[in-house]
Amino acid sequence: MISNGLLRCLIALLCSLAWQAGLAEPPDAGDSQRFALVIGISDYPGNSLDLPLVSEDVKAVKAMLTADLGFEQDKLLVLENEQATRRAILEGINGFLGQAGTDDIAVIYYSGHGTRTQDNVAASGEFDPEADGRDEALVAYDQLLVDDEIAFALNSIAAGRLLVLIDSCHSGDATRADTERGMPKKAEWQELSKYISLPEDFIISAEAAEGDWESALSEIDAQRDGRLFIAASDENELSWVAPNLGLSLFTFHLTRRLPQAGDKSFQEFVDEVSPRVNRYAQQHFQAAQSTHLEAGEAVSYTH
């Protein structure tokens, strides 16, 4: 039986940064519904892209949401491996999470590969100022899901509180991984392109489809209050699978510490988790991994 205190704990966490910004008071626990989309890809097409332990990530996050944080099973959509196509993920965001109302909470969790595209492939020009001229992307089972498309999809969610948890990285640099020691959750586009394609058309807003990027992106900015993004690593770092822990490194700390967070804000939660993640990565992988939080206009969805 889930205590009302735990439910209020989650709602308080999701609202804490909004309170600090002087936004609306949190919804009452009894009036809020909680929806979650959990995505994990361990078994990619081919053999070279597979990621160990992501299936365990999914199990751990499901248990955290249902057993610890009171999400009902029918408000939880899980997409794993071949289920996690680009189309299915977007339908999960637009359709399943689209059920959430303004008093509700929506959570998205992703564990899998991240990458950078060769070029800026979706939005472009002055309204998508990618410093390196390349889009960041999550690697769905069949196609890339680029940052611009994710942003437009998330804009469709009406939930008053949205938490996005991404355990991946999108570095395009070559790395030779010792899978017994650990494995980075990234893949080079040259390797990905053997099995994963770029979509021919992007699912974006009507304004963007007509080329009115300024109007479309201003709509996204207007709906970012109450939206938090927690990334497993900084954009120039790798996120690691940690065999000694039995999970991905960030997910291990997420699932063990979020249910114990009490009345901490999410910033306090990240400030507590990040040094633990980084210390382990430095000791075991000789690499930095810095968990970080973004909110408001600075939110990015594919670190």
Coordinates of C-alpha atoms in Angstrom, one line a residue:
M1 CA 0.0 0.0 0.0
I2 CA 1.5 3.4 -1.1
S3 CA 1.3 6.0 1.6
N4 CA -0.2 9.4 0.7
G5 CA 3.0 10.9 2.1
L6 CA 5.0 9.3 -0.7
L7 CA 2.5 10.6 -3.3
R8 CA 2.8 14.1 -1.8
C9 CA 6.6 13.7 -1.8
L10 CA 6.7 13.1 -5.5
I11 CA 4.3 16.0 -6.2
A12 CA 6.3 18.3 -3.9
L13 CA 9.5 17.3 -5.8
L14 CA 7.9 18.1 -9.1
C15 CA 6.7 21.4 -7.9
S16 CA 9.6 22.6 -5.8
L17 CA 11.5 24.5 -8.5
A18 CA 8.2 26.0 -9.7
W19 CA 7.5 27.3 -6.2
Q20 CA 11.0 28.9 -6.1
A21 CA 10.1 30.6 -9.3
G22 CA 6.9 32.0 -7.8
L23 CA 4.6 29.9 -9.9
A24 CA 1.2 28.3 -9.0
E25 CA 0.8 26.2 -5.8
P26 CA 1.0 22.4 -6.3
P27 CA -2.1 20.3 -7.1
D28 CA -3.5 18.2 -4.2
A29 CA -2.3 14.6 -4.3
G30 CA -5.9 13.4 -4.4
D31 CA -6.7 15.4 -7.5
S32 CA -3.7 14.5 -9.6
Q33 CA -3.1 11.7 -11.9
R34 CA 0.4 10.4 -12.7
F35 CA 1.4 9.1 -16.1
A36 CA 4.7 7.7 -17.1
L37 CA 6.3 6.6 -20.4
V38 CA 9.3 4.3 -19.8
I39 CA 11.6 3.5 -22.8
G40 CA 14.5 1.1 -22.8
I41 CA 16.5 -0.3 -25.7
S42 CA 19.0 -3.0 -25.0
D43 CA 18.6 -5.2 -28.1
Y44 CA 19.2 -3.0 -31.2
P45 CA 19.2 -4.3 -34.8
G46 CA 22.5 -6.0 -35.5
N47 CA 25.0 -7.1 -32.9
S48 CA 27.3 -4.1 -32.5
L49 CA 24.8 -1.7 -30.9
D50 CA 23.4 -3.8 -28.1
L51 CA 23.6 -2.4 -24.6
P52 CA 23.8 -4.6 -21.5
L53 CA 21.6 -4.1 -18.5
V54 CA 19.1 -1.6 -20.0
S55 CA 16.4 -4.2 -19.5
E56 CA 17.3 -4.1 -15.8
D57 CA 17.1 -0.3 -15.9
V58 CA 13.5 -0.6 -17.1
K59 CA 12.6 -3.0 -14.4
A60 CA 14.2 -0.8 -11.7
V61 CA 12.4 2.3 -13.0
K62 CA 9.0 0.5 -13.2
A63 CA 9.4 -0.7 -9.6
M64 CA 10.4 2.8 -8.4
L65 CA 7.3 4.3 -10.1
T66 CA 4.8 1.8 -9.0
A67 CA 6.0 0.4 -5.7
D68 CA 7.7 3.5 -4.3
L69 CA 6.0 6.5 -6.0
G70 CA 2.4 5.2 -6.4
F71 CA 1.9 5.2 -10.2
E72 CA -0.9 2.9 -11.2
Q73 CA -0.1 0.2 -13.7
D74 CA -2.7 1.5 -16.2
K75 CA -1.0 4.9 -16.2
L76 CA 2.4 3.4 -17.1
L77 CA 3.4 2.7 -20.7
V78 CA 6.6 0.7 -21.2
L79 CA 8.3 0.4 -24.6
E80 CA 11.3 -2.0 -24.9
N81 CA 13.6 -3.0 -27.7
E82 CA 11.6 -3.5 -31.0
Q83 CA 8.5 -1.9 -29.4
A84 CA 10.5 1.4 -29.0
T85 CA 10.3 2.6 -32.6
R86 CA 10.4 6.3 -33.3
R87 CA 6.7 6.3 -34.2
A88 CA 5.8 4.4 -31.0
I89 CA 7.8 6.8 -28.8
L90 CA 6.1 9.8 -30.4
E91 CA 2.7 8.2 -30.1
G92 CA 3.5 7.5 -26.5
I93 CA 4.3 11.1 -25.9
N94 CA 1.5 12.6 -28.0
G95 CA -1.2 10.0 -27.2
F96 CA -0.6 8.3 -23.9
L97 CA 1.0 11.2 -22.0
G98 CA -1.4 13.5 -23.9
Q99 CA -4.1 12.2 -21.5
A100 CA -2.6 14.2 -18.7
G101 CA -4.4 17.4 -17.7
T102 CA -3.1 20.6 -16.2
D103 CA -3.3 19.2 -12.7
D104 CA -1.5 16.0 -13.6
I105 CA 2.1 14.8 -13.6
A106 CA 3.9 13.2 -16.6
V107 CA 7.2 11.4 -16.4
I108 CA 9.4 10.2 -19.3
Y109 CA 12.3 7.9 -18.8
Y110 CA 14.7 6.8 -21.6
S111 CA 17.7 4.4 -21.4
G112 CA 19.5 3.7 -24.6
H113 CA 22.0 5.1 -27.1
G114 CA 22.3 8.8 -27.9
T115 CA 24.2 10.3 -30.9
R116 CA 24.7 13.3 -33.0
T117 CA 23.6 13.5 -36.6
Q118 CA 26.0 14.3 -39.4
D119 CA 24.0 17.5 -40.2
N120 CA 21.3 19.8 -38.8
V121 CA 18.4 17.8 -40.2
A122 CA 15.1 19.2 -38.7
A123 CA 14.8 22.8 -37.7
S124 CA 17.5 25.0 -39.2
G125 CA 18.8 28.5 -39.5
E126 CA 18.5 31.2 -36.9
F127 CA 15.7 29.3 -35.0
D128 CA 17.9 26.3 -34.3
P129 CA 21.4 27.6 -33.6
E130 CA 23.3 24.3 -33.2
A131 CA 26.9 25.4 -32.6
D132 CA 28.4 22.4 -34.3
G133 CA 25.8 22.3 -37.1
R134 CA 24.5 18.9 -36.0
D135 CA 21.4 17.7 -34.2
E136 CA 21.4 15.6 -31.1
A137 CA 19.2 12.5 -31.2
L138 CA 18.0 9.6 -29.2
V139 CA 18.5 6.3 -31.0
A140 CA 15.1 4.6 -31.3
Y141 CA 14.9 1.0 -32.5
D142 CA 14.5 1.9 -36.1
Q143 CA 15.1 5.6 -36.6
L144 CA 16.7 8.6 -34.9
L145 CA 14.5 10.8 -32.8
V146 CA 16.1 14.2 -33.1
D147 CA 16.0 17.0 -30.5
D148 CA 13.8 19.3 -32.5
E149 CA 11.1 16.7 -33.0
I150 CA 11.3 15.7 -29.3
A151 CA 10.8 19.3 -28.3
F152 CA 7.7 19.7 -30.5
A153 CA 6.3 16.4 -29.2
L154 CA 6.7 17.4 -25.6
N155 CA 5.0 20.7 -26.3
S156 CA 1.8 18.7 -26.9
I157 CA 1.8 17.5 -23.3
A158 CA -0.7 19.5 -21.2
A159 CA 0.5 18.1 -17.8
G160 CA 1.2 20.8 -15.2
R161 CA 4.4 19.0 -14.2
L162 CA 6.6 17.2 -16.7
L163 CA 9.8 15.4 -15.6
V164 CA 12.1 14.1 -18.4
L165 CA 14.9 11.6 -17.3
I166 CA 17.4 10.7 -20.0
D167 CA 20.1 8.1 -19.3
S168 CA 22.1 8.2 -22.6
C169 CA 24.8 10.3 -24.2
H170 CA 25.2 11.7 -27.7
S171 CA 29.0 12.0 -28.1
G172 CA 30.0 11.0 -31.6
D173 CA 33.6 10.2 -30.7
A174 CA 35.1 6.7 -31.1
T175 CA 35.5 4.7 -27.9
R176 CA 36.7 1.2 -27.4
A177 CA 34.7 -0.1 -24.4
D178 CA 35.7 -2.9 -22.0
T179 CA 32.2 -4.3 -21.5
E180 CA 33.2 -6.2 -18.3
R181 CA 34.3 -2.9 -16.8
G182 CA 31.6 -0.7 -18.3
M183 CA 30.1 0.5 -21.5
P184 CA 29.2 4.0 -22.7
K185 CA 25.7 4.6 -24.0
K186 CA 26.6 6.2 -27.3
A187 CA 27.2 5.1 -30.9
E188 CA 28.9 6.6 -33.9
W189 CA 26.6 7.6 -36.7
Q190 CA 28.8 5.7 -39.2
E191 CA 27.9 2.5 -37.3
L192 CA 24.3 3.4 -36.5
S193 CA 23.5 4.2 -40.2
K194 CA 24.0 0.5 -41.1
Y195 CA 20.8 -0.3 -39.1
I196 CA 19.1 2.9 -38.1
S197 CA 17.7 5.5 -40.5
L198 CA 16.9 9.2 -40.5
P199 CA 13.2 9.8 -40.9
E200 CA 12.1 11.3 -44.2
D201 CA 9.5 13.5 -42.5
F202 CA 9.5 15.0 -39.0
I203 CA 6.4 15.1 -36.8
I204 CA 6.3 18.8 -35.9
S205 CA 3.8 21.5 -35.4
A206 CA 1.7 22.9 -38.2
E207 CA 3.6 26.3 -37.9
A208 CA 6.9 24.6 -38.2
A209 CA 5.8 22.4 -41.1
E210 CA 4.9 25.6 -43.0
G211 CA 8.3 27.1 -42.2
D212 CA 7.1 29.5 -39.4
W213 CA 9.8 28.3 -36.9
E214 CA 9.6 31.5 -34.9
S215 CA 5.9 31.0 -34.1
A216 CA 6.3 27.3 -33.4
L217 CA 9.3 27.7 -31.1
S218 CA 7.7 30.5 -29.2
E219 CA 4.8 28.1 -28.4
I220 CA 7.3 25.7 -26.9
D221 CA 8.9 28.5 -24.8
A222 CA 5.5 29.5 -23.5
Q223 CA 4.8 26.0 -22.1
R224 CA 8.0 25.3 -20.3
D225 CA 7.0 26.3 -16.8
G226 CA 6.9 23.3 -14.5
R227 CA 9.1 21.2 -16.8
L228 CA 12.3 19.7 -15.6
F229 CA 15.0 17.7 -17.5
I230 CA 17.5 15.6 -15.7
A231 CA 20.4 14.3 -17.9
A232 CA 22.6 11.4 -16.9
S233 CA 25.7 13.3 -18.1
D234 CA 26.7 16.6 -19.6
E235 CA 26.5 17.0 -23.4
N236 CA 30.2 16.4 -23.9
E237 CA 30.4 13.4 -21.6
L238 CA 29.5 9.8 -21.8
S239 CA 26.8 8.0 -19.7
W240 CA 27.9 4.6 -18.6
V241 CA 26.4 1.1 -18.0
A242 CA 27.9 -0.2 -14.7
P243 CA 28.1 -4.0 -14.5
N244 CA 29.2 -3.9 -10.9
L245 CA 26.0 -2.1 -10.0
G246 CA 23.8 -4.2 -12.3
L247 CA 22.3 -1.1 -13.9
S248 CA 23.3 2.0 -15.8
L249 CA 25.2 4.3 -13.4
F250 CA 22.7 7.2 -13.3
T251 CA 19.7 4.9 -13.1
F252 CA 21.2 3.1 -10.2
H253 CA 21.4 6.3 -8.2
L254 CA 18.1 7.6 -9.5
T255 CA 16.1 4.5 -8.4
R256 CA 17.7 4.3 -5.0
R257 CA 17.7 8.0 -4.0
L258 CA 14.6 9.5 -5.6
P259 CA 12.2 7.6 -3.3
Q260 CA 14.2 8.8 -0.3
A261 CA 14.4 12.4 -1.4
G262 CA 11.8 13.6 1.1
D263 CA 11.2 17.4 0.8
K264 CA 14.3 18.1 -1.3
S265 CA 14.0 20.1 -4.5
F266 CA 15.1 18.4 -7.7
Q267 CA 18.1 20.7 -7.7
E268 CA 19.1 19.4 -4.3
F269 CA 18.5 15.9 -5.4
V270 CA 20.8 16.3 -8.4
D271 CA 23.4 18.1 -6.3
E272 CA 23.4 15.0 -4.1
V273 CA 23.5 12.4 -6.9
S274 CA 25.9 14.0 -9.3
P275 CA 29.1 13.8 -7.2
R276 CA 28.3 10.1 -6.5
V277 CA 27.9 9.4 -10.2
N278 CA 31.0 11.3 -11.1
R279 CA 33.1 9.7 -8.4
Y280 CA 32.2 6.2 -9.6
A281 CA 32.8 7.1 -13.2
Q282 CA 36.2 8.5 -12.5
Q283 CA 37.2 5.5 -10.4
H284 CA 35.9 2.8 -12.7
F285 CA 35.9 4.4 -16.2
Q286 CA 38.5 7.1 -15.8
A287 CA 35.9 9.5 -17.3
A288 CA 33.7 12.3 -16.0
Q289 CA 29.9 11.9 -15.8
S290 CA 28.1 14.8 -14.3
T291 CA 24.3 14.5 -13.8
H292 CA 22.6 17.8 -14.3
L293 CA 19.2 19.4 -14.2
E294 CA 17.8 22.0 -16.6
A295 CA 14.5 23.9 -16.3
G296 CA 12.7 26.7 -18.1
E297 CA 14.1 28.1 -21.3
A298 CA 17.4 26.3 -21.0
V299 CA 15.8 22.9 -21.2
S300 CA 17.3 20.5 -23.8
Y301 CA 15.9 17.0 -24.3
T302 CA 18.7 14.9 -25.7
H303 CA 21.9 15.3 -23.5

